[in-house]
XYZ file of C-alpha atoms in Angstrom:
133
model
C -69.878 49.300 51.127
C -71.218 50.403 47.732
C -69.350 53.731 48.018
C -66.085 52.012 48.875
C -66.273 49.521 45.983
C -67.139 52.354 43.584
C -64.115 54.273 44.849
C -61.877 51.187 44.565
C -63.070 50.605 41.003
C -62.398 54.240 40.019
C -58.933 54.094 41.584
C -58.195 50.781 39.879
C -59.456 52.115 36.520
C -57.321 55.240 36.898
C -54.213 53.236 37.800
C -54.820 50.791 34.960
C -55.372 53.641 32.493
C -52.170 55.343 33.647
C -50.203 52.105 33.347
C -51.526 51.419 29.846
C -50.741 54.986 28.769
C -47.198 54.634 30.110
C -46.711 51.325 28.298
C -48.023 52.840 25.071
C -45.656 55.811 25.438
C -42.653 53.530 26.064
C -43.518 51.326 23.079
C -44.018 54.358 20.834
C -40.671 55.778 21.985
C -38.899 52.482 21.224
C -40.461 52.363 17.765
C -39.304 55.929 17.060
C -35.791 55.084 18.245
C -35.726 51.975 16.035
C -36.916 54.008 13.068
C -34.164 56.578 13.669
C -31.570 53.817 14.010
C -32.673 52.259 10.719
C -32.453 55.623 8.929
C -28.966 56.332 10.275
C -27.821 52.769 9.592
C -29.125 52.818 6.017
C -27.643 56.230 5.248
C -24.220 55.364 6.652
C -24.108 52.056 4.799
C -25.206 53.709 1.570
C -22.485 56.346 1.877
C -19.889 53.681 2.646
C -21.033 51.564 -0.306
C -20.359 54.508 -2.642
C -16.789 54.776 -1.242
C -15.947 51.091 -0.962
C -14.488 50.582 -4.433
C -12.269 53.653 -4.147
C -11.105 52.707 -0.655
C -10.165 49.240 -1.849
C -8.271 50.742 -4.793
C -6.256 52.857 -2.350
C -5.584 49.739 -0.258
C -4.406 47.837 -3.347
C -2.024 50.592 -4.475
C 1.707 50.331 -3.808
C 2.659 51.675 -0.376
C 5.183 54.098 -1.873
C 2.781 55.514 -4.472
C 1.481 58.971 -3.523
C -2.265 59.476 -3.393
C -4.056 61.253 -6.199
C -6.055 64.316 -5.124
C -9.297 62.392 -5.682
C -8.056 59.582 -3.451
C -7.079 62.052 -0.742
C -10.533 63.658 -0.856
C -12.155 60.225 -0.742
C -10.244 59.499 2.463
C -11.361 62.809 3.978
C -14.961 61.916 3.111
C -14.440 58.480 4.642
C -12.997 59.949 7.842
C -15.975 62.292 8.047
C -18.325 59.331 7.712
C -16.400 57.446 10.405
C -16.550 60.464 12.711
C -20.302 60.788 12.210
C -20.790 57.093 12.874
C -18.825 57.422 16.110
C -20.883 60.452 17.125
C -24.122 58.544 16.506
C -22.772 55.661 18.581
C -21.607 57.940 21.404
C -25.056 59.556 21.505
C -26.720 56.142 21.785
C -28.293 56.011 18.322
C -26.171 53.079 17.110
C -26.173 49.688 18.810
C -22.812 48.624 20.295
C -22.662 45.523 18.061
C -23.076 47.687 14.952
C -20.420 50.122 16.157
C -17.980 47.253 16.823
C -18.447 45.995 13.259
C -18.009 49.462 11.770
C -15.022 50.193 14.034
C -13.329 46.925 13.018
C -13.679 47.972 9.382
C -12.184 51.374 10.147
C -9.216 49.784 11.919
C -8.689 47.517 8.898
C -8.346 50.526 6.584
C -6.221 52.556 8.998
C -3.596 49.779 9.078
C -2.838 50.512 5.427
C 0.267 52.772 5.248
C -1.190 55.046 2.551
C -4.376 55.615 4.530
C -2.539 55.925 7.867
C -0.332 58.635 6.367
C -3.448 60.739 5.770
C -5.188 59.805 9.018
C -2.327 60.680 11.408
C -2.259 64.421 10.657
C -6.058 64.522 10.362
C -6.451 62.974 13.819
C -4.464 65.847 15.331
C -7.077 68.341 14.100
C -9.725 66.719 16.358
C -12.194 67.271 13.523
C -13.740 63.837 13.752
C -15.531 63.946 17.135
C -12.526 62.296 18.847
C -12.919 59.193 16.696
C -10.951 56.452 18.513
C -8.639 55.103 15.807
C-alpha cells in the first residue's frame, strides 16, 4: 500500500507539474503576442498620424485639381501602410475589430476621386499584399 500511494503521488506531482508548465507556456505566449500586437498597433497608428493632415488636404482639394508630386508620394506611402496593416491582419497579428476600423478608414479615403485615381492603377500592380479595397 505504501508503494502504491508513493507511486500515485509521484504520478500526480508529475502530471500537476506538466500542467502548470503548459499553463505557464500558454500565458507567456499570449503575453508575447499581446506585446507584438501593441508594437504593431502603435507603429501603424503613429505612421498614420504623420500622414493624416496631408491625406485630409488631398480629400479637401477640388476633384479636378491634379495631385502635386508630394501628394502622390504621400498616397503611395499611405497605400504601403494599408498593405502592411492588411498583411499583419492576414497573419493574425491584428485583431479583427482593429482591422475593421482601419479598413473602414481606408474605404473612406478610397471613395475620394483624387485618391481613387491613384489607387486604381496601383491596385493592378498587386504590390500591396492583395489589399482588399
